XYZ file of C-alpha atoms in Angstrom:
269
model
C 100.166 94.349 92.862
C 99.883 92.895 89.423
C 101.328 89.457 89.034
C 101.215 86.564 86.631
C 98.928 84.733 89.014
C 96.444 87.550 89.506
C 95.650 88.274 85.892
C 92.380 87.176 84.418
C 93.027 85.007 81.374
C 90.528 85.290 78.524
C 92.052 82.428 76.564
C 91.849 78.724 77.422
C 95.163 76.983 77.956
C 96.553 75.603 74.725
C 96.371 71.853 74.220
C 99.679 70.047 73.907
C 101.179 69.327 70.476
C 103.744 66.701 69.523
C 107.216 67.790 70.578
C 109.065 69.782 67.943
C 105.965 70.409 65.810
C 104.127 73.699 65.595
C 100.342 73.578 65.337
C 99.838 76.557 63.034
C 96.063 76.513 63.447
C 96.316 76.777 67.216
C 99.000 79.419 66.867
C 96.788 81.539 64.614
C 93.857 81.102 66.975
C 96.081 82.259 69.808
C 97.382 85.299 67.939
C 93.852 86.559 67.298
C 92.928 86.686 70.989
C 92.850 89.691 73.277
C 95.103 87.838 75.677
C 97.812 87.606 73.018
C 97.653 91.380 72.633
C 98.178 91.575 76.404
C 101.189 89.285 76.007
C 102.528 91.443 73.171
C 102.218 94.520 75.378
C 104.256 92.814 78.077
C 106.894 91.756 75.541
C 107.092 95.351 74.334
C 107.591 96.496 77.923
C 110.419 94.011 78.516
C 112.165 94.785 75.225
C 111.796 98.528 75.765
C 113.148 98.250 79.296
C 116.169 96.200 78.238
C 116.948 98.764 75.562
C 116.360 101.596 78.040
C 118.777 99.937 80.461
C 121.418 99.829 77.743
C 120.994 103.552 77.142
C 121.180 104.094 80.915
C 124.655 102.519 80.952
C 125.621 104.674 77.962
C 125.113 102.150 75.169
C 123.314 103.963 72.331
C 122.380 106.813 74.717
C 120.721 108.797 71.933
C 117.809 106.328 72.017
C 116.907 106.862 75.673
C 113.780 108.897 74.916
C 112.481 106.413 72.357
C 113.160 103.430 74.627
C 111.384 105.114 77.527
C 108.318 105.761 75.386
C 108.311 102.228 73.921
C 108.380 100.741 77.420
C 105.453 102.863 78.540
C 103.527 102.079 75.368
C 103.806 98.401 76.278
C 102.580 99.270 79.775
C 99.503 101.037 78.422
C 98.678 98.136 76.106
C 99.020 95.389 78.718
C 97.374 97.192 81.626
C 94.787 98.771 79.349
C 93.594 95.327 78.284
C 93.366 94.202 81.907
C 91.323 97.266 82.862
C 89.112 96.678 79.807
C 88.495 93.091 80.954
C 87.695 94.354 84.439
C 85.094 96.745 83.013
C 83.674 93.957 80.846
C 83.237 91.801 83.929
C 81.947 94.371 86.435
C 80.815 97.315 84.329
C 81.956 100.895 84.919
C 81.877 100.613 88.704
C 84.199 103.310 90.005
C 84.527 101.745 93.450
C 85.955 98.544 91.972
C 88.088 100.237 89.338
C 89.810 102.666 91.691
C 90.865 99.887 94.077
C 92.260 97.656 91.348
C 96.044 97.406 90.959
C 95.790 97.556 87.184
C 94.011 100.918 87.329
C 96.767 102.351 89.510
C 99.487 101.214 87.150
C 97.844 102.248 83.903
C 97.228 105.715 85.366
C 100.861 105.931 86.444
C 102.034 104.722 83.047
C 99.789 107.234 81.298
C 101.037 110.142 83.391
C 104.670 109.119 82.897
C 104.108 108.922 79.152
C 102.532 112.377 79.175
C 105.045 114.022 81.535
C 108.116 112.186 80.188
C 110.554 112.665 83.084
C 112.784 109.980 81.513
C 113.674 108.489 84.902
C 114.863 104.915 84.419
C 113.814 103.835 87.915
C 110.157 104.534 87.137
C 110.233 101.705 84.584
C 111.705 99.002 86.832
C 108.480 97.806 88.556
C 106.716 97.566 85.186
C 109.606 95.509 83.808
C 109.464 93.141 86.780
C 105.738 92.522 86.335
C 106.012 92.076 82.577
C 108.906 89.631 82.864
C 106.821 87.276 84.981
C 103.774 87.768 82.762
C 105.773 86.882 79.655
C 107.249 83.790 81.298
C 103.850 82.596 82.517
C 102.226 83.157 79.123
C 105.015 81.427 77.201
C 104.818 78.490 79.582
C 101.037 78.211 79.525
C 100.291 78.978 75.878
C 103.323 79.042 73.588
C 105.213 75.958 74.761
C 102.170 73.627 74.481
C 101.715 74.686 70.852
C 105.269 73.586 70.024
C 105.007 70.442 72.141
C 107.312 71.621 74.919
C 104.796 71.870 77.741
C 106.379 68.861 79.474
C 109.965 69.809 78.734
C 112.701 70.778 81.170
C 112.282 74.357 79.996
C 108.633 74.365 81.005
C 109.467 72.842 84.374
C 112.173 75.435 84.964
C 109.822 78.306 84.104
C 107.078 76.874 86.323
C 109.438 76.538 89.270
C 110.951 79.977 88.770
C 107.593 81.747 88.551
C 106.041 79.895 91.493
C 109.080 80.458 93.711
C 109.696 84.100 92.856
C 106.380 85.654 91.857
C 105.454 86.892 95.344
C 109.045 87.982 95.940
C 108.985 90.006 92.738
C 105.851 91.865 93.835
C 107.447 92.642 97.187
C 110.635 93.794 95.461
C 108.641 96.052 93.136
C 107.030 97.708 96.174
C 110.454 98.456 97.598
C 111.709 99.812 94.283
C 108.698 102.129 94.095
C 109.726 103.688 97.408
C 113.331 104.020 96.225
C 112.006 105.687 93.079
C 110.048 108.135 95.211
C 113.188 109.074 97.140
C 114.979 109.646 93.836
C 112.125 111.846 92.603
C 112.382 113.883 95.817
C 116.106 114.356 95.215
C 115.388 115.484 91.646
C 112.841 117.958 92.997
C 115.096 119.568 95.616
C 117.940 119.821 93.107
C 115.631 121.582 90.630
C 115.975 119.042 87.859
C 113.999 119.549 84.679
C 110.491 118.011 84.781
C 110.775 117.132 88.451
C 107.691 118.652 90.119
C 104.871 116.990 88.170
C 106.339 113.445 88.309
C 106.896 113.896 92.056
C 103.262 114.904 92.607
C 101.948 112.072 90.446
C 104.109 109.509 92.222
C 103.013 110.888 95.601
C 99.370 110.182 94.773
C 100.307 106.810 93.282
C 102.184 105.730 96.421
C 99.345 106.955 98.619
C 97.014 104.603 96.737
C 99.554 101.785 96.843
C 99.951 102.267 100.598
C 96.223 101.828 101.057
C 95.935 98.607 99.051
C 99.350 96.943 99.344
C 100.532 95.256 102.532
C 104.031 95.129 101.043
C 104.132 98.911 100.651
C 102.861 99.466 104.200
C 105.476 97.053 105.521
C 108.294 98.903 103.760
C 107.035 102.275 104.999
C 106.870 100.925 108.557
C 110.447 99.670 108.237
C 111.589 103.102 107.059
C 109.701 104.801 109.899
C 111.136 102.443 112.521
C 114.637 102.956 111.127
C 114.124 106.717 111.244
C 112.987 106.477 114.869
C 116.086 104.501 115.781
C 118.461 106.909 114.038
C 116.833 109.957 115.642
C 116.926 108.367 119.089
C 120.554 107.316 118.675
C 121.633 110.801 117.552
C 119.500 112.343 120.300
C 119.611 115.898 118.975
C 116.622 118.145 119.831
C 116.480 119.782 116.397
C 116.491 116.406 114.649
C 113.841 115.145 117.073
C 111.663 118.141 116.249
C 112.060 117.755 112.475
C 111.374 114.017 112.567
C 108.319 114.525 114.785
C 106.913 117.035 112.289
C 107.574 114.666 109.379
C 105.796 111.812 111.137
C 102.936 114.130 112.066
C 102.460 115.176 108.430
C 102.397 111.558 107.280
C 99.952 110.738 110.071
C 97.588 113.490 108.938
C 97.823 112.386 105.298
C 97.123 108.793 106.313
C 93.828 109.814 107.914
C 92.434 110.698 104.484
C 91.840 107.570 102.423
C 91.776 107.819 98.638
C 90.737 104.322 97.581
C 90.720 101.939 100.534
C 90.449 102.123 104.320
C 92.958 99.383 105.104
C 92.582 99.975 108.861
C 89.136 98.349 108.831
C 90.548 95.238 107.163
C 93.395 95.066 109.674
C 90.941 95.315 112.568
C 88.871 92.438 111.170
C 91.923 90.182 111.022
C 92.851 90.828 114.653
């Protein structure tokens, strides 16, 4: 999944400035880079998500549609730039593009913006990624310009990002599965705009399952838990239903959309 450590930076790290002084020339140079636009997109995502969360808890609820759209606009800007850089580096090679995390997320963001289900949970993974991206960018580019690259603040950000970046990616994978369950519940309760988001998220998770070890691990945990519950209940009808569910997922797993992860797993054995 996307992370602050996996992004390709197009801008050299800013040189340190005397503490407390702002090098306006370096700041202007930074602002006019593509990477700063990527940073701005991530900031927009974080700000939009915070505002969306406030509407979710009934603070200024009338703004929930606007906040949802602002968050996704930030997603399209930040991930769009990363996909653009990927194309610049490798050309329009479909095989590379379709396996890239950034492609998966910009497609999801685009579909959510178009379908507008206004489901708060769908924004959470994007907010997690953008939070770490903003912190890493501020630490690597903004703080040196104001002479704070060796400050306690910089040290704290460095430690926080390094200690929690991988955990945040794993957490986002889990939240994506929780989101899928919520979308299923919306579908079976006939909520407005529930079918299309469910179908889009199904394809998205299928792709994530093929490229993300975290997602596969969570799915395995769910499957093992389901096996245990079914065996403990020991009811023939439940056994039959669960067997059919597992069979359907097994059939779906045979058809790979973007990556045959089984070959990679066999090589590591």
